[in-house]
PDB file of C-alpha atoms in Angstrom:
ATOM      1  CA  UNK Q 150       5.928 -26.498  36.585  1.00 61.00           C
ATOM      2  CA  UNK Q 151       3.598 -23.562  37.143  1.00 76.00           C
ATOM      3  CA  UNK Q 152       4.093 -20.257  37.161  1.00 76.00           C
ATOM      4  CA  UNK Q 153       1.479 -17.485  39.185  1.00 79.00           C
ATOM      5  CA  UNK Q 154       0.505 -14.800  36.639  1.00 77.00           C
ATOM      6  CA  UNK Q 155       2.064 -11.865  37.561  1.00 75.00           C
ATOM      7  CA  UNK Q 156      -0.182  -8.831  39.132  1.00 78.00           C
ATOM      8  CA  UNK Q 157      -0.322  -5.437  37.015  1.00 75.00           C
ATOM      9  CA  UNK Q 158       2.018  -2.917  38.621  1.00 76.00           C
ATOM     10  CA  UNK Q 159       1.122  -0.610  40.757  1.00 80.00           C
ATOM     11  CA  UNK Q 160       0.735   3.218  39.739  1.00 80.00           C
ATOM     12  CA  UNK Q 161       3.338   3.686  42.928  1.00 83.00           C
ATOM     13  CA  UNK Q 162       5.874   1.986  41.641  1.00 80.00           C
ATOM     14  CA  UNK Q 163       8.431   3.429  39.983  1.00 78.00           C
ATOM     15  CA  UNK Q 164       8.505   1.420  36.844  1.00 75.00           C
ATOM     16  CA  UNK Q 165       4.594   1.851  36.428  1.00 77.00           C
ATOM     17  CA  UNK Q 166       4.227   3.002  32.806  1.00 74.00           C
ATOM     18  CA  UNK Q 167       0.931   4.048  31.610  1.00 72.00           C
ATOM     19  CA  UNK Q 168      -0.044   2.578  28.018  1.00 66.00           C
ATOM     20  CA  UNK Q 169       0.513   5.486  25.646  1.00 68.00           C
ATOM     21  CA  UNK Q 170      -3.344   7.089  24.159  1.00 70.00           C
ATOM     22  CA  UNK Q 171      -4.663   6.242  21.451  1.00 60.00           C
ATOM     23  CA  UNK Q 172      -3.816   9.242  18.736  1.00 62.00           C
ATOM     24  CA  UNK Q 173      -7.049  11.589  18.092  1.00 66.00           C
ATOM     25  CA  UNK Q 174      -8.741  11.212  14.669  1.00 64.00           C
ATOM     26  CA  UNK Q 175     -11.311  13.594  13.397  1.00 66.00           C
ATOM     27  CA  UNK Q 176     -14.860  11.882  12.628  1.00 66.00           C
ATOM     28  CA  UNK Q 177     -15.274  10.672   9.375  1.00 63.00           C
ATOM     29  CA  UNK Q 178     -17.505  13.267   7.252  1.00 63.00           C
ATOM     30  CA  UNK Q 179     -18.800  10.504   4.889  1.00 64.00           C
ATOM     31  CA  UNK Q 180     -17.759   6.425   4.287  1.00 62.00           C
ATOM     32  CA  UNK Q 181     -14.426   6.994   3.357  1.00 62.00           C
ATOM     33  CA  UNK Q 182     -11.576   9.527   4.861  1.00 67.00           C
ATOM     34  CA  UNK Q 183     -10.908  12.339   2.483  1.00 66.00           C
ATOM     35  CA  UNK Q 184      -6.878  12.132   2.043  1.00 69.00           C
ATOM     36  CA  UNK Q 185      -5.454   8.898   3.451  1.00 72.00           C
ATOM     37  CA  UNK Q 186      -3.517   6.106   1.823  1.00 73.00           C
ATOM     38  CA  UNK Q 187      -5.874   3.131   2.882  1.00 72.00           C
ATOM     39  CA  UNK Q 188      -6.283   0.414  -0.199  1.00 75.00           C
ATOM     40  CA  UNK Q 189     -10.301   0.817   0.802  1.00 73.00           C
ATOM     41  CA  UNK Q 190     -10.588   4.607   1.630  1.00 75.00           C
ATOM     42  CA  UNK Q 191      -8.587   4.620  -2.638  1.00 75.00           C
ATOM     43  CA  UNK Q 192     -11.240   2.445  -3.815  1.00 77.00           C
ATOM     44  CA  UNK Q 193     -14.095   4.416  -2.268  1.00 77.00           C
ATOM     45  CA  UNK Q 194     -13.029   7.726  -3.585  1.00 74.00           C
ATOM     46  CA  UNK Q 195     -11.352   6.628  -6.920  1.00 76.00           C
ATOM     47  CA  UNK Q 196     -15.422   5.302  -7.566  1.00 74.00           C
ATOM     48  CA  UNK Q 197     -16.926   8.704  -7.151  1.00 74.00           C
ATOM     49  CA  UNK Q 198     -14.200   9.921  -9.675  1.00 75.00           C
ATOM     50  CA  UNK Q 199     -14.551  10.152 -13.808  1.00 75.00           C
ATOM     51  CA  UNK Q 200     -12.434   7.704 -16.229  1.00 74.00           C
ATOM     52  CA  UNK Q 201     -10.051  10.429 -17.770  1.00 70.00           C
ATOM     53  CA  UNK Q 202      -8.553   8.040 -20.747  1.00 71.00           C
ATOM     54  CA  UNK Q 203      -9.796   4.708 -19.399  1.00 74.00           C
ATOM     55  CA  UNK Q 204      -8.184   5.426 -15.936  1.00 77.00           C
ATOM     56  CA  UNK Q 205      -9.157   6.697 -12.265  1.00 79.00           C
ATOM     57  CA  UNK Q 206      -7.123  10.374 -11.465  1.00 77.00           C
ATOM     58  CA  UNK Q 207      -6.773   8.576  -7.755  1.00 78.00           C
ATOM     59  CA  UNK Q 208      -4.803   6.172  -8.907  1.00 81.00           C
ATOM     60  CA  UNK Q 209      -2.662   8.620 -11.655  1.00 84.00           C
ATOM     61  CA  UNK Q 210       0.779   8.800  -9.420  1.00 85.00           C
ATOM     62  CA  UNK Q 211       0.985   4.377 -10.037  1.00 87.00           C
ATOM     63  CA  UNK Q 212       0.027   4.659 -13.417  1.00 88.00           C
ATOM     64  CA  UNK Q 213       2.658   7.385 -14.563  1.00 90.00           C
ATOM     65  CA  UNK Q 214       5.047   5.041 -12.228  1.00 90.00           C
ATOM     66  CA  UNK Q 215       4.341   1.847 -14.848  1.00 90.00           C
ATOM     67  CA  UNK Q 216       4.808   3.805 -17.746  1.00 91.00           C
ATOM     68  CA  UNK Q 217       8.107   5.255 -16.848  1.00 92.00           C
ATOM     69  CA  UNK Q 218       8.940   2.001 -16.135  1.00 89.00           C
ATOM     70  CA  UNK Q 219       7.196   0.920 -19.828  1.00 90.00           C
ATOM     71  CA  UNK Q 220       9.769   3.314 -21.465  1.00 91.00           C
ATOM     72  CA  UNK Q 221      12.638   1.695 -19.785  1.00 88.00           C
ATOM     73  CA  UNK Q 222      11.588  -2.034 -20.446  1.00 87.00           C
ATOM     74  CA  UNK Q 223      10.012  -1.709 -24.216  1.00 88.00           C
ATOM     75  CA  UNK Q 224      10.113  -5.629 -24.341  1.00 88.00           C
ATOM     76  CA  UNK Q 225       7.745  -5.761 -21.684  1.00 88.00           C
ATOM     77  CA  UNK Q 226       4.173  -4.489 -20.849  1.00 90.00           C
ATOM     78  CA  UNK Q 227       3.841  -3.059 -17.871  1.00 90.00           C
ATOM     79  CA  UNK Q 228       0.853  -1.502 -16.380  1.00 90.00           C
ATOM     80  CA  UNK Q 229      -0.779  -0.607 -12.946  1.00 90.00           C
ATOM     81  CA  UNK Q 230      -4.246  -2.543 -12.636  1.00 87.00           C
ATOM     82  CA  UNK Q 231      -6.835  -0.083 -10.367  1.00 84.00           C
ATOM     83  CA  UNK Q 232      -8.788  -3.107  -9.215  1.00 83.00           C
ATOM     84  CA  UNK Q 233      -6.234  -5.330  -7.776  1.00 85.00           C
ATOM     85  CA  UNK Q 234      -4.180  -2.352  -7.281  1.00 84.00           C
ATOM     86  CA  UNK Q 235      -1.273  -3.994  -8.020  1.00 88.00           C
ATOM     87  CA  UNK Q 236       1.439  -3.749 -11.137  1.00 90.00           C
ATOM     88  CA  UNK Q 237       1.333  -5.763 -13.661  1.00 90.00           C
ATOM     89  CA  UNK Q 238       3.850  -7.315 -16.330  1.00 89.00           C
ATOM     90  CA  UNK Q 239       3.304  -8.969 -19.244  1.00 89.00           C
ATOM     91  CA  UNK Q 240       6.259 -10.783 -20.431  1.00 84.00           C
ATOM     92  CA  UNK Q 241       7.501 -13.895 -22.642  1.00 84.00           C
ATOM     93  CA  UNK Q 242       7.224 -15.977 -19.831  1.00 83.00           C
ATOM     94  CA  UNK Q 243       3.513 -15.042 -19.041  1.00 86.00           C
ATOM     95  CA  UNK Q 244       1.324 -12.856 -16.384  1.00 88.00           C
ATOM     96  CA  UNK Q 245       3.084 -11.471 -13.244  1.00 86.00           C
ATOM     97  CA  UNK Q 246       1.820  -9.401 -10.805  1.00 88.00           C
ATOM     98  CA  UNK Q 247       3.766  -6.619  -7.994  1.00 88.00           C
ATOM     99  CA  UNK Q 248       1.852  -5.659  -5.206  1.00 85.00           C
ATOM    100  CA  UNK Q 249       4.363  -2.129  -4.414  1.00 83.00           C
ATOM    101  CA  UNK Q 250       6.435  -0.277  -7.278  1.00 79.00           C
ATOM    102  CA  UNK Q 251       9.609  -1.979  -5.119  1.00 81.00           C
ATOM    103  CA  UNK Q 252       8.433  -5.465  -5.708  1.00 82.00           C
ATOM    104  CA  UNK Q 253       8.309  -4.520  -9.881  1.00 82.00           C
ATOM    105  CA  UNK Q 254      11.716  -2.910  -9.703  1.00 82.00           C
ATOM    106  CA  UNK Q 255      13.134  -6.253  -8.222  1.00 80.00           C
ATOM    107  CA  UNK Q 256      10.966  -8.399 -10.985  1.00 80.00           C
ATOM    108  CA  UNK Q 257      12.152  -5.692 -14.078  1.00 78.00           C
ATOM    109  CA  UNK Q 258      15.843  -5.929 -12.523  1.00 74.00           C
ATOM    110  CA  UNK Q 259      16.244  -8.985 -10.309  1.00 67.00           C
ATOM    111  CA  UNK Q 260      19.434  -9.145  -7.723  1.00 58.00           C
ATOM    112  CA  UNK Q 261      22.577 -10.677  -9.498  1.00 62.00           C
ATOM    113  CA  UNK Q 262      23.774 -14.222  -8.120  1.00 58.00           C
ATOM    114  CA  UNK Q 263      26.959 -14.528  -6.732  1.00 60.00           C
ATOM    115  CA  UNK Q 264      28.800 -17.432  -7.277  1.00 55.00           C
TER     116      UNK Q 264
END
């Protein structure tokens, strides 16, 4: 069973939809953009920045995030790691790691089972 491969629609026809453009970015001004939330674009700029207390001002909003989360979980050591840039825990059981705050909220307080 074959099938012809279908022409592109015409501009005339009625259904003809253009593909939408691409949006407009400004041109980089060095090797990293200035304000975005890329892991890489982070890295880059938390490098050019000082160690204020063994830690990276980029990277302060995830850190204050694990030690809220420290207060509420004093059995556990929790901590934001600015390499992997990922949470970590530290717990009886051993080493985990949460990519996104979300995923440690569901480690610190996992869903209850329903039986």
């Amino acid at each position: 069973m074959t099938h012809p491969i279908p022409a592109p629609r015409p501009s005339s026809d009625p259904l003809y939809r253009p593909l939408p453009p691409l949006p407009r970015r400004r041109p980089l001004v060095g090797p990293f953009c200035p304000a975005c939330e890329h892991p890489s674009c982070r890295r880059r700029r938390a490098a050019r920045l000082p160690r204020l207390g063994g830690q990276r001002s980029e990277f302060a909003r995830e850190h204050t995030r694990a030690a809220a989360l420290q207060r509420h979980n004093p059995h556990l050591i929790i901590w934001f790691g600015e390499q992997t840039l990922s949470y970590w825990v530290a717990s009886s059981a051993g080493l985990t790691e949460a990519r996104e705050s979300g995923d440690l909220l569901l480690l610190l307080n996992p869903a209850p089972t329903y039986a």
